């Protein structure tokens, strides 16, 4: 087992004698207290799971939609790859698309992995390498993804560091494959995409495990606290510190300083994007202001007295935006310094004085303890003066400015969602702000309309002014991230999930690049939660899901249980908490089916693919991180649906329902090759509308292993949702019927007619596997 | 406007659609097509045309050209509500995938197709769908009938004013013997 240990002591008095300057390096330590046998692929290299990848990729064909027909990555080019042309390096357009998909997965993986490395190193420094990793009560199988991939069960921060080291090596390999003159086959690029996704899952798991263990987060707690959320929840009587990004370390230093000085009545902290979840996991008095797309609107409101950015998904023009509203800004991560002067080594009072006086607009401070004190002191000092300032134009001023609109349509052309921005501006000319208010509701906050406007209108700000009353009403209670799913919860639902009686586990994750506002995420989650699917969520999707109230004024988190059970809605936390969702599927294999996890990736992925009716939905997927997160689920055989903007990932993974060869599997009991239903039909799919996403979600939870009762329940929901959104009885139900018991009783007549029409033949319910070695007796 | 991609950033590669400003220029392609297919997206439901909407237009075009329809993104519901039986439902990404196969018979089994007409899918999504067709479905002639320029089609309207757009749509319908 690849595990390095290092020990250093200035002086050591031992039975062997006294040592000075003792340093001991041990190349390999075997975790001999763990009696689970090692599987075939501990710490796999990029090609070790290639055979499994090819099984998936033979079933789910990459469908490429080139975003560009040229390659401009090296000085041979630009090379025109249109038609059947090849570039100077020999690459064709298909391989080039796969290469770009791999580049995206690598970028996403690297962001999480660098985050994990920073957290682990920082926490080792703070708490020591032997600090125990604890996922929470009722969890024997902690870090299931790491166990599955590496064959290690990380028990200390030192173990975590070793695992991150393995991931870093793998990422170097998969990244290098994108270099000119390396990989040349689309199939192998795609295999490496899956590898990068798997490595990403490990890195994220380690990051979250490390912070859960050391920073006082909820530990696998279904009743993690409900916390305040929304722009209207921020108390402007206090000094406000806005934190943006994903890495809690600087934000935690701020809340710790506030707690230590007992000044919570004077200053408060709100977060955006995943930092929001992680600060509220540590300190429930902090607030979740909103998802990634709320950054500009909140900075521009001027309500934040200090802006602190860490890493990932930060609006990279934040320095200029903060400057416009005279809010000092502090960057804290070596990944996102933002051009600010490095004041890390300067005395705190000197930094505070320069930021408060406006001598400098902002500072880069990588000493996180210093960030806490500086941010709080500056916020308190600038607040009185800033509260007297107004930053948004009045409606009267907007009306006047709008009169000069050139009607060029450039704002609409720049809008990713084709919003009627120009019409809204023309309405504002006559004092009608309702259209601008409507645009606000669907706005993703990119401000491309402003960049395009020849009059330099601050159009995004105008929308916020028009929707001011809506902003003030943005007051919600959302459940902060609970972390992992407990083993006992898995034990309770493992069987009904595998047999199909709990119809599915739906994970709403990812960014906020929504085609028509965040309410869609809530509506999709509610559609399935009320049907007793289990809904899990994380990241910006989890924020948007909570930003809708029912008729009683409650959010989905207030009215639904946080337990991993039918009808529950569970927020696991931030982006790096996503492996808890994968981990739940993995633990079903371990707990319910008693499969070994240790270094046993292909067998467990095969189990999940054939048995666990899980579907990921990332309705606002935007980033490369979302791409790598999705890739991690694909390798486990879990299908992922993205919103229409996800088509820009330029490659889908699609099955063909009628392609019998693709849906023929082994029966593990007999070794026979048996035709199964096309389930799940696709592995990666961009849905055009909520209607399509809902219909597809209901279909993609179907698995070959469903019992008759389970299949019948799943089909009932599929048919009902299909009729609701498409207006007719689906014509492919017959494909999912193996024998009479699969037929929902109330729909029997219609289904029997469809079966007859399609010359349906009865099939056995089998023990399905794609892996020959899983056949009893080893398939020999 | 010029025939440039409607969404400013959605520029394409070396190949780009021809600008369609008169319905008559399609006559040759339409006459040549033996098995055309009409793909209609979710936005057709809300875009007005004449006294109806763009689903009504699809029905009229389909009947005039004896052309099957694939409705994407749930648009099928409106076709059915209007009593039209000639449409089948598929996802836009499934359509993008299947159209790359020169032997694909389509959901009605009336293929393989040699021409597609398409509109009503969100701009950027139709852009990617047509990219798949242009690069890998080279057996197809693709005609985009949205108001805004789709560079990956063979023919596309060049970001037309609304009034002009609806006039040319009616001209097209007339050209194929419909709209009477």
mmCIF file of C-alpha atoms in Angstrom, chain A residues 1-2 34 36 38-46 48-49 52 109 113 141-154 162-168 170-171 194-206 579 582-583 586 596-605 608 631-633 635-636:
data_model
loop_
_atom_site.group_PDB
_atom_site.id
_atom_site.type_symbol
_atom_site.label_atom_id
_atom_site.label_comp_id
_atom_site.label_asym_id
_atom_site.label_seq_id
_atom_site.Cartn_x
_atom_site.Cartn_y
_atom_site.Cartn_z
ATOM 1 C CA UNK A 1 0.000 0.000 0.000
ATOM 2 C CA UNK A 2 1.369 3.372 -0.988
ATOM 3 C CA UNK A 34 -8.129 -3.150 8.783
ATOM 4 C CA UNK A 36 -11.115 -5.808 4.751
ATOM 5 C CA UNK A 38 -7.737 -5.162 -0.695
ATOM 6 C CA UNK A 39 -9.566 -4.990 -4.017
ATOM 7 C CA UNK A 40 -7.966 -5.115 -7.455
ATOM 8 C CA UNK A 41 -7.393 -1.382 -8.046
ATOM 9 C CA UNK A 42 -6.067 0.560 -5.051
ATOM 10 C CA UNK A 43 -4.879 4.021 -6.075
ATOM 11 C CA UNK A 44 -5.546 3.383 -9.758
ATOM 12 C CA UNK A 45 -3.529 5.034 -12.482
ATOM 13 C CA UNK A 46 -5.273 6.592 -15.494
ATOM 14 C CA UNK A 48 -6.278 0.882 -14.497
ATOM 15 C CA UNK A 49 -10.036 1.344 -14.833
ATOM 16 C CA UNK A 52 -14.736 -0.280 -16.939
ATOM 17 C CA UNK A 109 -10.637 18.761 -10.488
ATOM 18 C CA UNK A 113 -7.860 19.507 -5.272
ATOM 19 C CA UNK A 141 -17.739 3.501 6.857
ATOM 20 C CA UNK A 142 -16.301 6.962 6.833
ATOM 21 C CA UNK A 143 -14.714 8.382 3.680
ATOM 22 C CA UNK A 144 -16.325 5.763 1.412
ATOM 23 C CA UNK A 145 -15.034 7.368 -1.802
ATOM 24 C CA UNK A 146 -11.443 7.397 -0.551
ATOM 25 C CA UNK A 147 -11.719 3.787 0.588
ATOM 26 C CA UNK A 148 -13.141 2.752 -2.733
ATOM 27 C CA UNK A 149 -10.550 4.528 -4.841
ATOM 28 C CA UNK A 150 -7.380 4.421 -2.774
ATOM 29 C CA UNK A 151 -7.823 1.372 -0.564
ATOM 30 C CA UNK A 152 -7.001 3.584 2.413
ATOM 31 C CA UNK A 153 -9.313 4.582 5.206
ATOM 32 C CA UNK A 154 -8.067 8.040 6.128
ATOM 33 C CA UNK A 162 -1.185 11.177 1.528
ATOM 34 C CA UNK A 163 -4.451 10.751 -0.360
ATOM 35 C CA UNK A 164 -4.329 14.304 -1.690
ATOM 36 C CA UNK A 165 -0.781 13.543 -2.850
ATOM 37 C CA UNK A 166 -2.043 10.545 -4.812
ATOM 38 C CA UNK A 167 -4.757 12.713 -6.385
ATOM 39 C CA UNK A 168 -2.216 15.367 -7.347
ATOM 40 C CA UNK A 170 -3.205 11.531 -11.080
ATOM 41 C CA UNK A 171 -4.210 15.025 -12.040
ATOM 42 C CA UNK A 194 -13.877 9.765 -16.030
ATOM 43 C CA UNK A 195 -10.581 9.297 -14.197
ATOM 44 C CA UNK A 196 -10.292 13.018 -13.493
ATOM 45 C CA UNK A 197 -13.884 13.002 -12.246
ATOM 46 C CA UNK A 198 -13.165 10.125 -9.894
ATOM 47 C CA UNK A 199 -10.034 11.824 -8.565
ATOM 48 C CA UNK A 200 -12.081 14.986 -8.087
ATOM 49 C CA UNK A 201 -14.530 13.058 -5.896
ATOM 50 C CA UNK A 202 -11.664 11.849 -3.708
ATOM 51 C CA UNK A 203 -10.140 15.320 -3.373
ATOM 52 C CA UNK A 204 -13.499 16.839 -2.461
ATOM 53 C CA UNK A 205 -14.210 14.126 0.073
ATOM 54 C CA UNK A 206 -10.904 14.740 1.797
ATOM 55 C CA UNK A 579 -18.945 13.078 -2.381
ATOM 56 C CA UNK A 582 -21.720 9.531 -4.089
ATOM 57 C CA UNK A 583 -20.726 8.082 -0.721
ATOM 58 C CA UNK A 586 -21.304 3.511 -2.332
ATOM 59 C CA UNK A 596 -16.068 -4.794 -0.044
ATOM 60 C CA UNK A 597 -15.191 -1.235 -0.908
ATOM 61 C CA UNK A 598 -11.461 -1.254 -0.432
ATOM 62 C CA UNK A 599 -9.750 -0.513 -3.751
ATOM 63 C CA UNK A 600 -12.693 -2.153 -5.487
ATOM 64 C CA UNK A 601 -13.942 0.558 -7.817
ATOM 65 C CA UNK A 602 -15.296 -1.301 -10.851
ATOM 66 C CA UNK A 603 -17.367 -3.790 -8.856
ATOM 67 C CA UNK A 604 -18.987 -1.053 -6.786
ATOM 68 C CA UNK A 605 -19.608 1.207 -9.773
ATOM 69 C CA UNK A 608 -24.486 1.288 -8.300
ATOM 70 C CA UNK A 631 -17.645 13.091 -14.428
ATOM 71 C CA UNK A 632 -17.160 11.607 -10.960
ATOM 72 C CA UNK A 633 -20.779 10.480 -10.983
ATOM 73 C CA UNK A 635 -17.724 6.797 -13.621
ATOM 74 C CA UNK A 636 -19.928 5.425 -10.855
#
